[in-house]
Short mmCIF file of C-alpha atoms and ligand atoms in Angstrom, two decimals:
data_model
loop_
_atom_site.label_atom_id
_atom_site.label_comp_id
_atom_site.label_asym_id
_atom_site.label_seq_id
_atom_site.Cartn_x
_atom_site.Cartn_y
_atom_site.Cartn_z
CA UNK G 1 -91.11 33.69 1.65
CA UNK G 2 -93.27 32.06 4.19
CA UNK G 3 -94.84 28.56 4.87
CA UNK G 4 -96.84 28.98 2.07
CA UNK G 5 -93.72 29.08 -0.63
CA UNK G 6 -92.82 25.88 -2.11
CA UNK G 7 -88.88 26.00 -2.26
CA UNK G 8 -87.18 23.45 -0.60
CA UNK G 9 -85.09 23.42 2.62
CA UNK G 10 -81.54 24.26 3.23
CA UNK G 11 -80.97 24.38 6.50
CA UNK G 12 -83.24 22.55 9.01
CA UNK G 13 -81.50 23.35 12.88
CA UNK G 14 -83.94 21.20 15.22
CA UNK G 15 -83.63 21.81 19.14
CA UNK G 16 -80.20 22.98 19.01
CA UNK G 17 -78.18 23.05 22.31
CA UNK G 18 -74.88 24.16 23.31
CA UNK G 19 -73.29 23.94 26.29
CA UNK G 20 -69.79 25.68 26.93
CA UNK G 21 -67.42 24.12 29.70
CA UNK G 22 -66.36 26.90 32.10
CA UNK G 23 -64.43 27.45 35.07
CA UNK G 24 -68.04 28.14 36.60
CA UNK G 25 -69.48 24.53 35.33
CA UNK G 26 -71.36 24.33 31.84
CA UNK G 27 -73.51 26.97 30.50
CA UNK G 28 -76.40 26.53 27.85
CA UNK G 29 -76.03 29.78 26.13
CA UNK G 30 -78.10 28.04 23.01
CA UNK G 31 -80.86 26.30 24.36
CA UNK G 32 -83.20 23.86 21.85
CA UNK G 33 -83.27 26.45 19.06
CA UNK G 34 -85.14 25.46 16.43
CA UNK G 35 -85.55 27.55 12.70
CA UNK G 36 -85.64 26.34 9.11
CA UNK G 37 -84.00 28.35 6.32
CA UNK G 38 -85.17 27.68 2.49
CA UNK G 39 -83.02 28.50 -1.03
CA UNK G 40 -83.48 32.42 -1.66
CA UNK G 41 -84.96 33.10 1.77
CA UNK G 42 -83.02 35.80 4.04
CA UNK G 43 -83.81 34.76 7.59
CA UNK G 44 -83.08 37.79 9.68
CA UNK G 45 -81.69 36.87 13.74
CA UNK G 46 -81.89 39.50 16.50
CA UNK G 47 -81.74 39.87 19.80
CA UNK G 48 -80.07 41.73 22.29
CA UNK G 49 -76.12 41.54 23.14
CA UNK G 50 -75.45 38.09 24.75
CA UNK G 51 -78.83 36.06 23.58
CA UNK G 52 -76.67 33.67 21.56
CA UNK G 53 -76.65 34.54 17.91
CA UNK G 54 -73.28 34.05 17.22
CA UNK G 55 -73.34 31.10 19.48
CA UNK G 56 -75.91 29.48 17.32
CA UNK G 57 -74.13 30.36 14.10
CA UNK G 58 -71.06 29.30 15.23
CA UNK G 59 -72.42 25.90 16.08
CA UNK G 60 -74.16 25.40 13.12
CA UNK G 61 -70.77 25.80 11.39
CA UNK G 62 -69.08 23.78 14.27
CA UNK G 63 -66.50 26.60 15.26
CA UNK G 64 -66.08 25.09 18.48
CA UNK G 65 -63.50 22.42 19.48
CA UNK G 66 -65.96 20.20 20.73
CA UNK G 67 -63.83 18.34 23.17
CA UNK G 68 -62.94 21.00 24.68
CA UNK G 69 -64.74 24.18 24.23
CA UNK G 70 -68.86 23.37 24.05
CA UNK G 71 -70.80 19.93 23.72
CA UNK G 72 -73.38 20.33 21.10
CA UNK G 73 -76.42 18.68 20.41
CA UNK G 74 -79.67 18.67 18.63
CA UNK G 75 -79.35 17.93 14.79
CA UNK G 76 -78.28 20.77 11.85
CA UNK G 77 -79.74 19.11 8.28
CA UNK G 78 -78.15 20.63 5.45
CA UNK G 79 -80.26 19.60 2.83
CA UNK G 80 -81.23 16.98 4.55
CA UNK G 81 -78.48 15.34 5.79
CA UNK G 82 -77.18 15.63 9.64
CA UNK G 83 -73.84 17.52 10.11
CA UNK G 84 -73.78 17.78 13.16
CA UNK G 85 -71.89 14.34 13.44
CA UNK G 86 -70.12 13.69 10.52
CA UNK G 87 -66.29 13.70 10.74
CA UNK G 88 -64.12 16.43 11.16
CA UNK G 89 -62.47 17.16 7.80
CA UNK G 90 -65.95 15.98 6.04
CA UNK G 91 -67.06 18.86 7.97
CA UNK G 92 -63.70 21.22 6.52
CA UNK G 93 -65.23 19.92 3.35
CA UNK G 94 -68.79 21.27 4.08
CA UNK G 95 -67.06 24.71 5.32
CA UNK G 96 -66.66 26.71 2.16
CA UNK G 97 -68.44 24.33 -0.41
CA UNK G 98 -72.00 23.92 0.80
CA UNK G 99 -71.93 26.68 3.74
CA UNK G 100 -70.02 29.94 4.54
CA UNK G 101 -69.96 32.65 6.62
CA UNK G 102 -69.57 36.07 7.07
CA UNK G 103 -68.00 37.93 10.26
CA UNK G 104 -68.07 41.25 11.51
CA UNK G 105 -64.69 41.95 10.78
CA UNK G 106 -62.98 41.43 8.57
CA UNK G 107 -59.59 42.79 9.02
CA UNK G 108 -59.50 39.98 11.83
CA UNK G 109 -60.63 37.24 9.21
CA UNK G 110 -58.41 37.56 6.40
CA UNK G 111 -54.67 36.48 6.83
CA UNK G 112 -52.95 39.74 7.17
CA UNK G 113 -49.94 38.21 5.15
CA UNK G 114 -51.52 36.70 2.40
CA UNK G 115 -52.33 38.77 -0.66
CA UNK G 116 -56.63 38.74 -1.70
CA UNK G 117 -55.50 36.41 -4.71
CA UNK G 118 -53.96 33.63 -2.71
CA UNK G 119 -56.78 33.72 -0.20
CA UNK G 120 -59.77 33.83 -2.90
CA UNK G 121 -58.21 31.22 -5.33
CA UNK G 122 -57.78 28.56 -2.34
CA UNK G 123 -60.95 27.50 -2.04
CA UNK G 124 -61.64 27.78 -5.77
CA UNK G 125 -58.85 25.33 -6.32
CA UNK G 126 -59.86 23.09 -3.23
CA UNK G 127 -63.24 22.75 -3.94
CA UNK G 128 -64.15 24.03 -7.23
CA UNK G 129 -60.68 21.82 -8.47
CA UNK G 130 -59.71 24.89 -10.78
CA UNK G 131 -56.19 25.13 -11.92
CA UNK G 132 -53.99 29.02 -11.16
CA UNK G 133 -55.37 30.60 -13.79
CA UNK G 134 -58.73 29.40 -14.16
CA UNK G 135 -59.06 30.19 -10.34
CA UNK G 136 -57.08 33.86 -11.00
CA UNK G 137 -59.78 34.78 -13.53
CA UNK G 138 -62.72 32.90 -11.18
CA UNK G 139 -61.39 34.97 -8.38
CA UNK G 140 -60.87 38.48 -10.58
CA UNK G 141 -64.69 37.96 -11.73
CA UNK G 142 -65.85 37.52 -7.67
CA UNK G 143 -64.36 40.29 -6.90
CA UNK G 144 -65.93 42.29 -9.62
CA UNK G 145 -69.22 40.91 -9.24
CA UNK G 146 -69.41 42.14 -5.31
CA UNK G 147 -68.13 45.54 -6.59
CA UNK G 148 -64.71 45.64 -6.21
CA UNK G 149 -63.03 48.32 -8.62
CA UNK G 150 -60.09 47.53 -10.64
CA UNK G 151 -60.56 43.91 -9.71
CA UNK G 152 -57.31 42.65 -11.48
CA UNK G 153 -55.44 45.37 -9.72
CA UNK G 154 -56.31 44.81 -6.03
CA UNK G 155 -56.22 41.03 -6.39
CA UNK G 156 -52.46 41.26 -5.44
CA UNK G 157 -53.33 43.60 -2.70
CA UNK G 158 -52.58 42.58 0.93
CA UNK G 159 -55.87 43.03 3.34
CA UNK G 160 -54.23 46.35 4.77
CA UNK G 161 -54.23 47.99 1.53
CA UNK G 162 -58.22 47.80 0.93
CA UNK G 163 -60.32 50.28 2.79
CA UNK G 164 -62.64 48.69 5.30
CA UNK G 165 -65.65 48.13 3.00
CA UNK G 166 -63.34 46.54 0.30
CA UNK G 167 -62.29 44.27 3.10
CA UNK G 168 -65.79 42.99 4.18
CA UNK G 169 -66.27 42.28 -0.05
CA UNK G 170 -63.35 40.61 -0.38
CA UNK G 171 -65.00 38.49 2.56
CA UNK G 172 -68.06 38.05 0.90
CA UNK G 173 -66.40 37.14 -2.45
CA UNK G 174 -64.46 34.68 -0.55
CA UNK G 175 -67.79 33.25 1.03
CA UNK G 176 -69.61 33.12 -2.07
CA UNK G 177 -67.09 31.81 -4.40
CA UNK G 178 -67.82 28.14 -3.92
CA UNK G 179 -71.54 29.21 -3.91
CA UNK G 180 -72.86 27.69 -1.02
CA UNK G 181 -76.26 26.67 -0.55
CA UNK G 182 -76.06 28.51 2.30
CA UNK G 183 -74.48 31.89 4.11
CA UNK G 184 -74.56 32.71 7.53
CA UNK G 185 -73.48 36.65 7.98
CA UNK G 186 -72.91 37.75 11.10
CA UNK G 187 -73.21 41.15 11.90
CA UNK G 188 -71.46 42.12 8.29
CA UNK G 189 -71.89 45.76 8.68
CA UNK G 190 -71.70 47.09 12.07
CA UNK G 191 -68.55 47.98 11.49
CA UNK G 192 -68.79 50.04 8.24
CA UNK G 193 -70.20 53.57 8.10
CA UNK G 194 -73.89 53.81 6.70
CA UNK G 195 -73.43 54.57 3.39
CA UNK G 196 -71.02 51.19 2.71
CA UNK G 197 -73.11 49.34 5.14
CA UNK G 198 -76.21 49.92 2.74
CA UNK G 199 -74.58 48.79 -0.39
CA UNK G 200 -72.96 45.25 1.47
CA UNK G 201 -76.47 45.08 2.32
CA UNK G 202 -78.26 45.43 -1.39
CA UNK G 203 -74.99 43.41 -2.29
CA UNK G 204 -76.46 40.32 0.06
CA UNK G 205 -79.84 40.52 -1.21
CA UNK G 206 -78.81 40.98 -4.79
CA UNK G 207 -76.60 37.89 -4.53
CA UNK G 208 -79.03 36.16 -2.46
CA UNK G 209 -81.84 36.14 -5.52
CA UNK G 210 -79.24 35.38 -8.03
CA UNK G 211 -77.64 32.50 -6.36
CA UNK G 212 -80.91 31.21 -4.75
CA UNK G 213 -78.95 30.73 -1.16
CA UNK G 214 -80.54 30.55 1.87
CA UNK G 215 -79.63 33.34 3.91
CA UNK G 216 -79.29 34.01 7.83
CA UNK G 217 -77.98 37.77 8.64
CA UNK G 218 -77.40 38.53 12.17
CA UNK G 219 -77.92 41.95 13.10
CA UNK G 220 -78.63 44.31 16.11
CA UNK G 221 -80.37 47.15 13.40
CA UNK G 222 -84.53 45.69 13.23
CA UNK G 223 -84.26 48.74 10.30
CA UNK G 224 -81.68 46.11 8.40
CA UNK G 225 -84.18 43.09 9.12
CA UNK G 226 -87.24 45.26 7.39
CA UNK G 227 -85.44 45.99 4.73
CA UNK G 228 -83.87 42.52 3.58
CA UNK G 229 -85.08 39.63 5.61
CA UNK G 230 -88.29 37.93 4.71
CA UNK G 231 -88.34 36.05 7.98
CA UNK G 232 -87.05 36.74 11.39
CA UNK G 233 -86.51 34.74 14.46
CA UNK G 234 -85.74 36.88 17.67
CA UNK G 235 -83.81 35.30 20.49
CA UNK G 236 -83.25 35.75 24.11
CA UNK G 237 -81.66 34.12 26.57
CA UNK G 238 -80.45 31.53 24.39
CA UNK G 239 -84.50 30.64 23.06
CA UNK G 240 -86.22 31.78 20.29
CA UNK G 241 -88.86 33.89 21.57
CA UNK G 242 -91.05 34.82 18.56
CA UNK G 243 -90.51 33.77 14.74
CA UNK G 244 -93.20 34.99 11.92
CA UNK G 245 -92.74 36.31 7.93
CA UNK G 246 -90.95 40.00 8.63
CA UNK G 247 -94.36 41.93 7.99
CA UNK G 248 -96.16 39.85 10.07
CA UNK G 249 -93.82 40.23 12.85
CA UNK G 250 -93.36 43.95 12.29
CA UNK G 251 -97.42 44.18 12.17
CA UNK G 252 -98.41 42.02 14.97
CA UNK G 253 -95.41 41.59 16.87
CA UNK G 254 -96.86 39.02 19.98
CA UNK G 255 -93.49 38.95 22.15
CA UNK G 256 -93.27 41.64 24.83
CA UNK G 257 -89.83 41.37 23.93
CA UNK G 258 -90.02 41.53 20.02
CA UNK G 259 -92.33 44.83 21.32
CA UNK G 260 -89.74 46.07 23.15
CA UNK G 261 -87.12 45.76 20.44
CA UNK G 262 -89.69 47.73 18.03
CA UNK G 263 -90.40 49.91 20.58
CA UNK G 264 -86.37 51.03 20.07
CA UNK G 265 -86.95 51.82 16.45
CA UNK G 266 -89.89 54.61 16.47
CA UNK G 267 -89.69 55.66 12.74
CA UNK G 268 -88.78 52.91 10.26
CA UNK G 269 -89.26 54.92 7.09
CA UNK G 270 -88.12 58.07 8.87
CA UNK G 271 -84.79 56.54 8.88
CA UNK G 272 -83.81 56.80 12.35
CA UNK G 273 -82.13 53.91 13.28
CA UNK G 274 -82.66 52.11 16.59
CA UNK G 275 -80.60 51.24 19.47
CA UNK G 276 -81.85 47.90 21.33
CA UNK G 277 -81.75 49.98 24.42
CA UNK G 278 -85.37 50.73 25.57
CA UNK G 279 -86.21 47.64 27.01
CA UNK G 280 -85.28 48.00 31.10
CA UNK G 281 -82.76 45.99 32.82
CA UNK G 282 -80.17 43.81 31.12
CA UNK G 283 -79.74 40.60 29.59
CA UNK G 284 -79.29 38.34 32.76
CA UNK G 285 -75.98 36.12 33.22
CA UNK G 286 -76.04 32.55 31.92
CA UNK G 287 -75.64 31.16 34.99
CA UNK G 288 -78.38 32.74 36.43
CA UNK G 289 -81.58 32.31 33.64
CA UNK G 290 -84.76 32.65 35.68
CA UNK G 291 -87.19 29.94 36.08
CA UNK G 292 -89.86 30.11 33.98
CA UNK G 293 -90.86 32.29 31.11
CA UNK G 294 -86.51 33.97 30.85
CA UNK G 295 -87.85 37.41 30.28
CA UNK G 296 -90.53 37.49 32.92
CA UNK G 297 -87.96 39.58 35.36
CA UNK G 298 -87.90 42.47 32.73
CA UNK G 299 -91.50 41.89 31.15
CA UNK G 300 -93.82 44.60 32.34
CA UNK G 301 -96.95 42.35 32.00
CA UNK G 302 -95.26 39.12 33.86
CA UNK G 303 -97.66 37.22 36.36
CA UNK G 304 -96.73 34.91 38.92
CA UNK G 305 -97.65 32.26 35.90
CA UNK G 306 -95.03 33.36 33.70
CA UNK G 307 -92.80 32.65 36.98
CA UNK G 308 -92.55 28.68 37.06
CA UNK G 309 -92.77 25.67 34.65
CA UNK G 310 -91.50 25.83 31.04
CA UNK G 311 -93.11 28.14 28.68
CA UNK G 312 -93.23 26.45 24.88
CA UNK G 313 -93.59 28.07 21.61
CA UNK G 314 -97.24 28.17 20.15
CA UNK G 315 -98.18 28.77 16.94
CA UNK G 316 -100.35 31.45 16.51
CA UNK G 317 -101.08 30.52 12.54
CA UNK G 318 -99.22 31.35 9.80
CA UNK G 319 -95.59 30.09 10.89
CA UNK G 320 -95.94 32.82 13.38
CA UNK G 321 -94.44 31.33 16.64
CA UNK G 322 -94.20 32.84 20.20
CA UNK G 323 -92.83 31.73 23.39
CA UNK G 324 -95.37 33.60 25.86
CA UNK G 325 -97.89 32.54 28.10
CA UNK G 326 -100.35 36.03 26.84
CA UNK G 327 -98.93 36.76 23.33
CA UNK G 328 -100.27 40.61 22.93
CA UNK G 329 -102.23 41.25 19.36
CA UNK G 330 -102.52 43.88 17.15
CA UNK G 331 -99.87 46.69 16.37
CA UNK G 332 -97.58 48.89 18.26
N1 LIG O 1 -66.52 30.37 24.46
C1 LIG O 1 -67.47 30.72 25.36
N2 LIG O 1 -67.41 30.28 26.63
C2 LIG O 1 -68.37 30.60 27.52
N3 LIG O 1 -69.44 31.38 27.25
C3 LIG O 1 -69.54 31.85 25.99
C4 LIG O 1 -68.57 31.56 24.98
N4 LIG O 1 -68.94 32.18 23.85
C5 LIG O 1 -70.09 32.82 24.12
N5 LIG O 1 -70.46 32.63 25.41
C6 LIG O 1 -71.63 33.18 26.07
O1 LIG O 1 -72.79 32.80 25.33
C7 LIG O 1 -73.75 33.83 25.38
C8 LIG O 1 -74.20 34.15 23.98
O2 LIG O 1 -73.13 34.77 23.28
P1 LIG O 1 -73.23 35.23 21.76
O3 LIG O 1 -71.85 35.59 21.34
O4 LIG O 1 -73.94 34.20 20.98
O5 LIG O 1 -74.14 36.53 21.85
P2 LIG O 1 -74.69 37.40 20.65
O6 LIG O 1 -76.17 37.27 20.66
O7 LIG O 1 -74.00 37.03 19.39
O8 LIG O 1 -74.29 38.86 21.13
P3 LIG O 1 -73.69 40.10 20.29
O9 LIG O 1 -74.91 40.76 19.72
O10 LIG O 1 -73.03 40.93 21.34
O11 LIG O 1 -72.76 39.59 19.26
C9 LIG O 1 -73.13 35.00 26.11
O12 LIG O 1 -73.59 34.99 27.44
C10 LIG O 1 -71.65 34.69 26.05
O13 LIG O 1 -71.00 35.21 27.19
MG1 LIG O 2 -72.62 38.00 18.16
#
């Protein structure tokens, strides 16, 4: 699902930028991120805690108030067209109809006192302009289709009586039900136990090649990323550091970083899976990014190059991108 495949663009995020207002003065915790995402294409996101994932997710959807929370900039063309700076309720509009997202948890995302049928049929009615029971049946059928059981029985369940798995497919269901063009998921199954985490997972990627969405999933696990993303952007420091087809990147990863994160998962097919926790030091503060190359103070092959200036992304062929004054070649 690379450069070379024809299918057009969804989502086209060019330099990117967000700046939050803080007690401390602003902070650019997204910092010109740049990434394209095409119909049927799973674009994986990693990083370590703090690079800005959900900062650059949130953004795209325009989470933030913007008055008073972050100033954003750059432009975000959904199939073409710039939302970044369309109105406010056009926006509401886009939210649900043409993009939707996933979060982590869902207990904290669904309205604890509304039943799964009133929440599901909403945006049915809103945006697909179904009548009750066209959206009741609509909604029964979601359900069913992202493998909820007895889907006419738990529609009239409130969010506390679904287990915690049920919960993030409700959440999906809800996401998908106005299929969007395009779904950002962030982190949709840290907090489920393996086995449930793998089926949300095939549940994505099945629903990703039947609805032809473009896809970004957000995820700590590079074990997730192998097995469902066909590209991958990793990000630190609020940049994307290195961006290639997944087998590319997993082959010839170029990033001491991206090496690092590897590094964390030993045994892909032995099923272990990884911790980002091997790389030393820590992400640093965003009031304190380094000059020059942002990982240099943790990079074990930094010279007093990588130390000053800006360092830009080069394209080492093939869509594969890295932001590193001596990309490394060949494999782990
Ligand atoms: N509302 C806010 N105000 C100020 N700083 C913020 C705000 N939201 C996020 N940040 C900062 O932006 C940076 C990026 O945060 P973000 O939530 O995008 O990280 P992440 O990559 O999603 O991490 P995780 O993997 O832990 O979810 C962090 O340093 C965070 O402290
Ligand atoms: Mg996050």
């Amino acid at each position: 699902m690379s450069a070379q495949n024809p299918k057009s663009t969804v989502l086209d995020v060019r330099s990117l930028r967000t700046t939050f207002h803080t007690d401390r003065g602003p902070l650019t915790a997204v910092d010109g991120v740049s990434f394209q995402v095409h119909r049927g294409e799973i674009l994986g996101l990693v990083g370590e805690s703090g690079c800005g994932k959900s900062v650059t997710s949130m953004s795209i959807m325009r989470l933030y108030d913007e008055k008073y929370t972050a100033s954003i900039s750059g432009e975000v063309l959904l199939e073409g067209r710039n939302i970044l700076h369309i109105p406010y309720r056009q926006m509401q509009r886009e939210r649900g109809k043409s993009m939707a997202m996933i979060f982590q948890d869902a207990l904290s995302s669904l309205n604890p006192v509304l039943r799964i049928s009133e929440q599901i049929m909403e945006p049915l009615r809103i945006h697909r302009h179904m009548g009750r029971e066209e959206a009741r049946q609509e909604a029964i059928r979601m359900l069913g289709l992202v493998g909820i059981p007895s889907p006419q029985e738990r529609i009239d369940c409130y969010p506390h009586e679904l287990s915690g798995g049920q919960r993030q497919r409700v959440m999906i269901a809800i996401a998908l039900s106005c299929q969007p063009k395009l779904l950002i998921a962030d982190e949709p199954t840290t907090a489920l136990d393996v086995t449930i985490q793998a089926q949300i997972l095939d549940l994505i990627l099945e629903l990703n090649e039947k609805m032809d969405m473009g896809v970004i999933l957000i995820t700590h696990d590079l074990a997730v990323v192998a097995q469902v993303c066909h590209r991958v952007a990793v990000m630190y420091l609020g940049q994307i550091v290195e961006e290639a087809d997944v087998e590319d990147l997993f082959d010839h990863p170029s990033h001491p970083y991206t090496r690092g994160l590897l590094q964390s998962i030993p045994h892909l097919d032995g099923g272990h899976r990884g911790e980002l926790h091997q790389i030393e030091g820590t992400v640093p503060l965003l009031h304190q990014i380094p000059e020059g190359c942002r990982f240099a103070p943790r990079c074990p092959l930094a010279t007093d190059r990588c130390r000053q200036g800006t360092v830009p992304l080069q394209d080492l062929g093939g869509g594969h991108m890295v932001r590193c004054l001596c990309p490394q070649e060949g494999g782990l």
